[in-house]
XYZ file of C-alpha atoms in Angstrom:
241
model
C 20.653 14.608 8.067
C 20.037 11.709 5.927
C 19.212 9.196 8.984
C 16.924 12.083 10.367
C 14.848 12.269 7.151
C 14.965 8.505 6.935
C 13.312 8.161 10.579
C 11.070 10.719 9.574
C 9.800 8.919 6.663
C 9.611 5.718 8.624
C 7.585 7.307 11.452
C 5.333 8.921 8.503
C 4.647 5.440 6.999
C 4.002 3.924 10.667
C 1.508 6.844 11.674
C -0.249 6.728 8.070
C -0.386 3.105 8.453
C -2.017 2.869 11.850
C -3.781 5.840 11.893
C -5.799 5.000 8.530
C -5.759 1.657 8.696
C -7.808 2.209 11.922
C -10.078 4.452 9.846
C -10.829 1.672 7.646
C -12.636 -0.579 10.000
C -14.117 2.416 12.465
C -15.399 4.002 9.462
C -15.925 1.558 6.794
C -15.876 -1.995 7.949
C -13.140 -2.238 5.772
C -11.157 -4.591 6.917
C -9.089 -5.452 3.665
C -7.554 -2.361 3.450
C -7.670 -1.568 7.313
C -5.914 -4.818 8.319
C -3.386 -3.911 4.850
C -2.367 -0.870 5.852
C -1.956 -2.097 9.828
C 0.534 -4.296 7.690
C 2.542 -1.794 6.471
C 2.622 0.074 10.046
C 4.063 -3.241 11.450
C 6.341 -3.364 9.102
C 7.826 0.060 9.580
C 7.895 -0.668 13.236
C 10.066 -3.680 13.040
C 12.011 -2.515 10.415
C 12.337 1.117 12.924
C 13.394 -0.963 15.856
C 15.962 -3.024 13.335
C 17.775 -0.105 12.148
C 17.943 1.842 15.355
C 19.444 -1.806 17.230
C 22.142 -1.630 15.045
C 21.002 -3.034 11.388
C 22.089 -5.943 11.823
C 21.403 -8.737 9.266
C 21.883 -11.510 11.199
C 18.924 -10.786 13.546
C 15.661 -11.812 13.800
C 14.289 -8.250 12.982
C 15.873 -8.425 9.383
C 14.297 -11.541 8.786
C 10.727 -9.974 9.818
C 11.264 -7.356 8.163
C 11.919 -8.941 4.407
C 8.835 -11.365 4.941
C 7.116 -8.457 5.418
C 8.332 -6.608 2.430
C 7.353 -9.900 0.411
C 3.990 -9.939 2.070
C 2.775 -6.555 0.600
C 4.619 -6.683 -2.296
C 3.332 -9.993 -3.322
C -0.360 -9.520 -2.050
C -0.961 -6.905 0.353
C -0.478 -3.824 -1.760
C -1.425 -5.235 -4.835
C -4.540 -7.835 -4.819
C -5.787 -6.906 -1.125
C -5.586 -3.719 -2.382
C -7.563 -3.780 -5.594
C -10.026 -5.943 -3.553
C -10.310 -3.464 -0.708
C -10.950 0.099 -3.438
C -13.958 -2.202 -5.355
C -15.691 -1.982 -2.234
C -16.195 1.870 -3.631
C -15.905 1.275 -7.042
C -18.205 -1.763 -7.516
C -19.841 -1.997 -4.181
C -18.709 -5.607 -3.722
C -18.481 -6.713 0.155
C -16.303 -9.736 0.169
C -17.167 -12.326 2.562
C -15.481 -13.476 6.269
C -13.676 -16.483 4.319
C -12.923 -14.506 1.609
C -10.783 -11.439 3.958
C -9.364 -14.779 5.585
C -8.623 -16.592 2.778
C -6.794 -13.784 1.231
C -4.884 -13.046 4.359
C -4.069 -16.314 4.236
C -2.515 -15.985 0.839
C -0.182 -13.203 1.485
C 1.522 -14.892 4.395
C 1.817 -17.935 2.919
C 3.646 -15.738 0.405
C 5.895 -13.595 2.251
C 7.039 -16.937 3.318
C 7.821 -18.605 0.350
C 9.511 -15.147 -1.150
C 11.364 -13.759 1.599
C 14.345 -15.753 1.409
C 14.749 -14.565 -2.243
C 15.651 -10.947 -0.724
C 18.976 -10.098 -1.598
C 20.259 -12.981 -3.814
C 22.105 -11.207 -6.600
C 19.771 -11.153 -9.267
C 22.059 -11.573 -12.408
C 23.671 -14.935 -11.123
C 20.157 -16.268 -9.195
C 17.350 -16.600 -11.733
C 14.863 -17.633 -8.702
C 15.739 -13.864 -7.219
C 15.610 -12.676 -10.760
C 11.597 -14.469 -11.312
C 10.842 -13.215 -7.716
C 12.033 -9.299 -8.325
C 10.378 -9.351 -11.883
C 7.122 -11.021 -9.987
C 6.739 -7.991 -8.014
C 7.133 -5.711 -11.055
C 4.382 -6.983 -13.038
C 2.004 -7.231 -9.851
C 2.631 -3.563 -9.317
C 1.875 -2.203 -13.025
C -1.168 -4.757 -13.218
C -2.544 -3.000 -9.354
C -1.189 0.582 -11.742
C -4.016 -0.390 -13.875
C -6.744 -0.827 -11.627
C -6.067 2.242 -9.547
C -5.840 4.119 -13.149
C -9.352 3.121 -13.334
C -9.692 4.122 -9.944
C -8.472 7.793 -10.565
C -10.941 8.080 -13.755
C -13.440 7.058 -11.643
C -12.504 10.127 -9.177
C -12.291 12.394 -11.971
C -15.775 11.318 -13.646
C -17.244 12.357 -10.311
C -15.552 15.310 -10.022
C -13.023 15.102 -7.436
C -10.412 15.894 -9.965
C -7.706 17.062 -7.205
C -8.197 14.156 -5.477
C -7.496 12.098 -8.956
C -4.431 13.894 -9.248
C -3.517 13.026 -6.442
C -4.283 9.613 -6.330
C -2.239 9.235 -9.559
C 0.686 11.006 -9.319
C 1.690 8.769 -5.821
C 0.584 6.160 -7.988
C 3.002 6.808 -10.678
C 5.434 7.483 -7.161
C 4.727 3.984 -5.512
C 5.324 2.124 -9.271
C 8.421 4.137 -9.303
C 9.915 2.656 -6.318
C 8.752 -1.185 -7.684
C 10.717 -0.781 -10.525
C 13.780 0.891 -8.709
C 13.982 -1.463 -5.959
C 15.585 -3.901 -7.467
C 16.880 -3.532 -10.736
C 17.793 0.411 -10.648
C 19.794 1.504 -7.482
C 20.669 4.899 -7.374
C 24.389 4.890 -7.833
C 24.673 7.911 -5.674
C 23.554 5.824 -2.392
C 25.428 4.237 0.212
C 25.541 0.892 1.457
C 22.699 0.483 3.273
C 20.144 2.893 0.771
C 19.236 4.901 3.281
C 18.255 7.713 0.356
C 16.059 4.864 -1.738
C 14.736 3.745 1.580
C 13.768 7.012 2.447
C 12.158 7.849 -0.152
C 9.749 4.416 -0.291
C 9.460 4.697 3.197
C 7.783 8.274 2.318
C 6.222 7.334 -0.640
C 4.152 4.180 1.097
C 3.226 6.496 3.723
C 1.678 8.850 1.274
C 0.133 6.451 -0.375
C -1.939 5.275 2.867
C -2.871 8.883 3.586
C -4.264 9.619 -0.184
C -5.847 6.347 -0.824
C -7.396 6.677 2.228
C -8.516 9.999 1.221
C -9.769 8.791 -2.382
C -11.585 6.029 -0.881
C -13.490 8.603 1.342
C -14.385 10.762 -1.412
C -15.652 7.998 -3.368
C -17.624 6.358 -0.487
C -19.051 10.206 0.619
C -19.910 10.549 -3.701
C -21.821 7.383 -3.453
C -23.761 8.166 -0.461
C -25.391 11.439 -2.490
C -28.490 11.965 -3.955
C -27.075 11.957 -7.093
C -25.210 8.971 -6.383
C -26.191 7.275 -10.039
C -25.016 9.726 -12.106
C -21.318 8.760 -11.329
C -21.279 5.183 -12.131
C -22.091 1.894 -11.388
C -22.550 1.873 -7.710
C -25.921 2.266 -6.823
C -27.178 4.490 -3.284
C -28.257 1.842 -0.610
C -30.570 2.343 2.182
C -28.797 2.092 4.853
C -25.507 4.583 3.432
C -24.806 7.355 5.573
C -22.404 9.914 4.289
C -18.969 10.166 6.341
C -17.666 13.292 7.729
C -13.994 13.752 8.441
């Protein structure tokens, strides 16, 4: 039962990923978020493909895997993310070199972190730094998309703020029990903390998604300035589903 639900949760994650992530660019021309959550698809695909061949940590697959782990949880779902959302919440379009550039950034950092994976942290103060770097990245991206929620409430898309938050308050929940809390009722391999994040990031691409919709559709209204800052544009069109 437990490696069904954990397939399950990995084949959520890999359809939210795609599916949305495609959504992003069709839709939006948001290619941040859209390449982002393509990402996080990949990721669940190799790391799929890993555990079904066996698990096996000596293979090529397991070293994938962890660079892409560092990769979002370094930049991809924390600054590529924030930078994606203010397309919505401040109407800023970043530039060609700027999507690159950031890109750029987040491989060059799953890189440099990925061998850190695993290391015990009380005896390797590099894993340690590295682990506690992914922490505070998290709560500081918990602050923006707190913003992000009151800007969904303002609006009035209150059940999509709740939403938004509460697998917000899920995803920084996993950060902080990745590495420093285990559960002490899992086995070896985690399979019930993987399962669980594995859900949990899914979600997370299917309600941001969501949010970012509802705050796009808000800002195409008439009454687009009495929400905030972002300001109607000609050329808006509002977005069905």
């Amino acid at each position: 039962m437990k490696d069904a639900l954990f397939l399950l949760a990995d084949l959520w994650m890999i359809f939210a990923g795609y599916f949305y992530g495609w959504k992003f660019i069709r839709r939006y021309g948001n290619y941040l978020l859209g390449l982002e959550w393509m990402v996080v698809a990949t990721s669940g695909s190799n790391f799929l493909i890993w555990s079904l061949s066996g698990a096996n940590s000596g293979s090529v697959l397991y070293d994938v895997a962890y660079f892409f782990d560092a990769f979002s949880r370094s930049v991809g779902i924390t600054l590529i993310l924030v930078m994606g959302l203010m397309q919505v919440t401040h109407r800023w379009k970043p530039s060609l070199g700027v999507d690159v550039g950031v890109f750029g950034v987040a491989v060059v950092a799953g890189l440099f972190l990925r061998p850190f994976h695993g290391a015990d942290l009380h005896t390797d103060r590099g894993a340690f730094s590295v682990a506690a770097f992914y922490v505070v990245v998290n709560l500081l991206t918990a602050v923006f998309l707190g913003y992000f929620v009151k800007r969904l409430w303002t609006a009035g898309a209150k059940r999509s703020a709740i939403w938004t938050g509460l697998v917000t308050a899920a995803g920084t929940t996993i950060a902080l029990t990745y590495d420093f809390f285990p559960l002490p009722f899992d086995d070896a391999n985690r399979t019930i903390f993987y399962t669980a994040a594995l859900a949990t990031w899914g979600t997370q691409g299917f309600l941001y998604f969501r949010a970012y919709r509802t705050l796009h559709d808000l800002n195409a209204a008439p009454d687009a300035n009495a929400i905030g800052p972002i300001t109607r544009t000609p050329d808006t069109k509002r977005e069905s589903i």
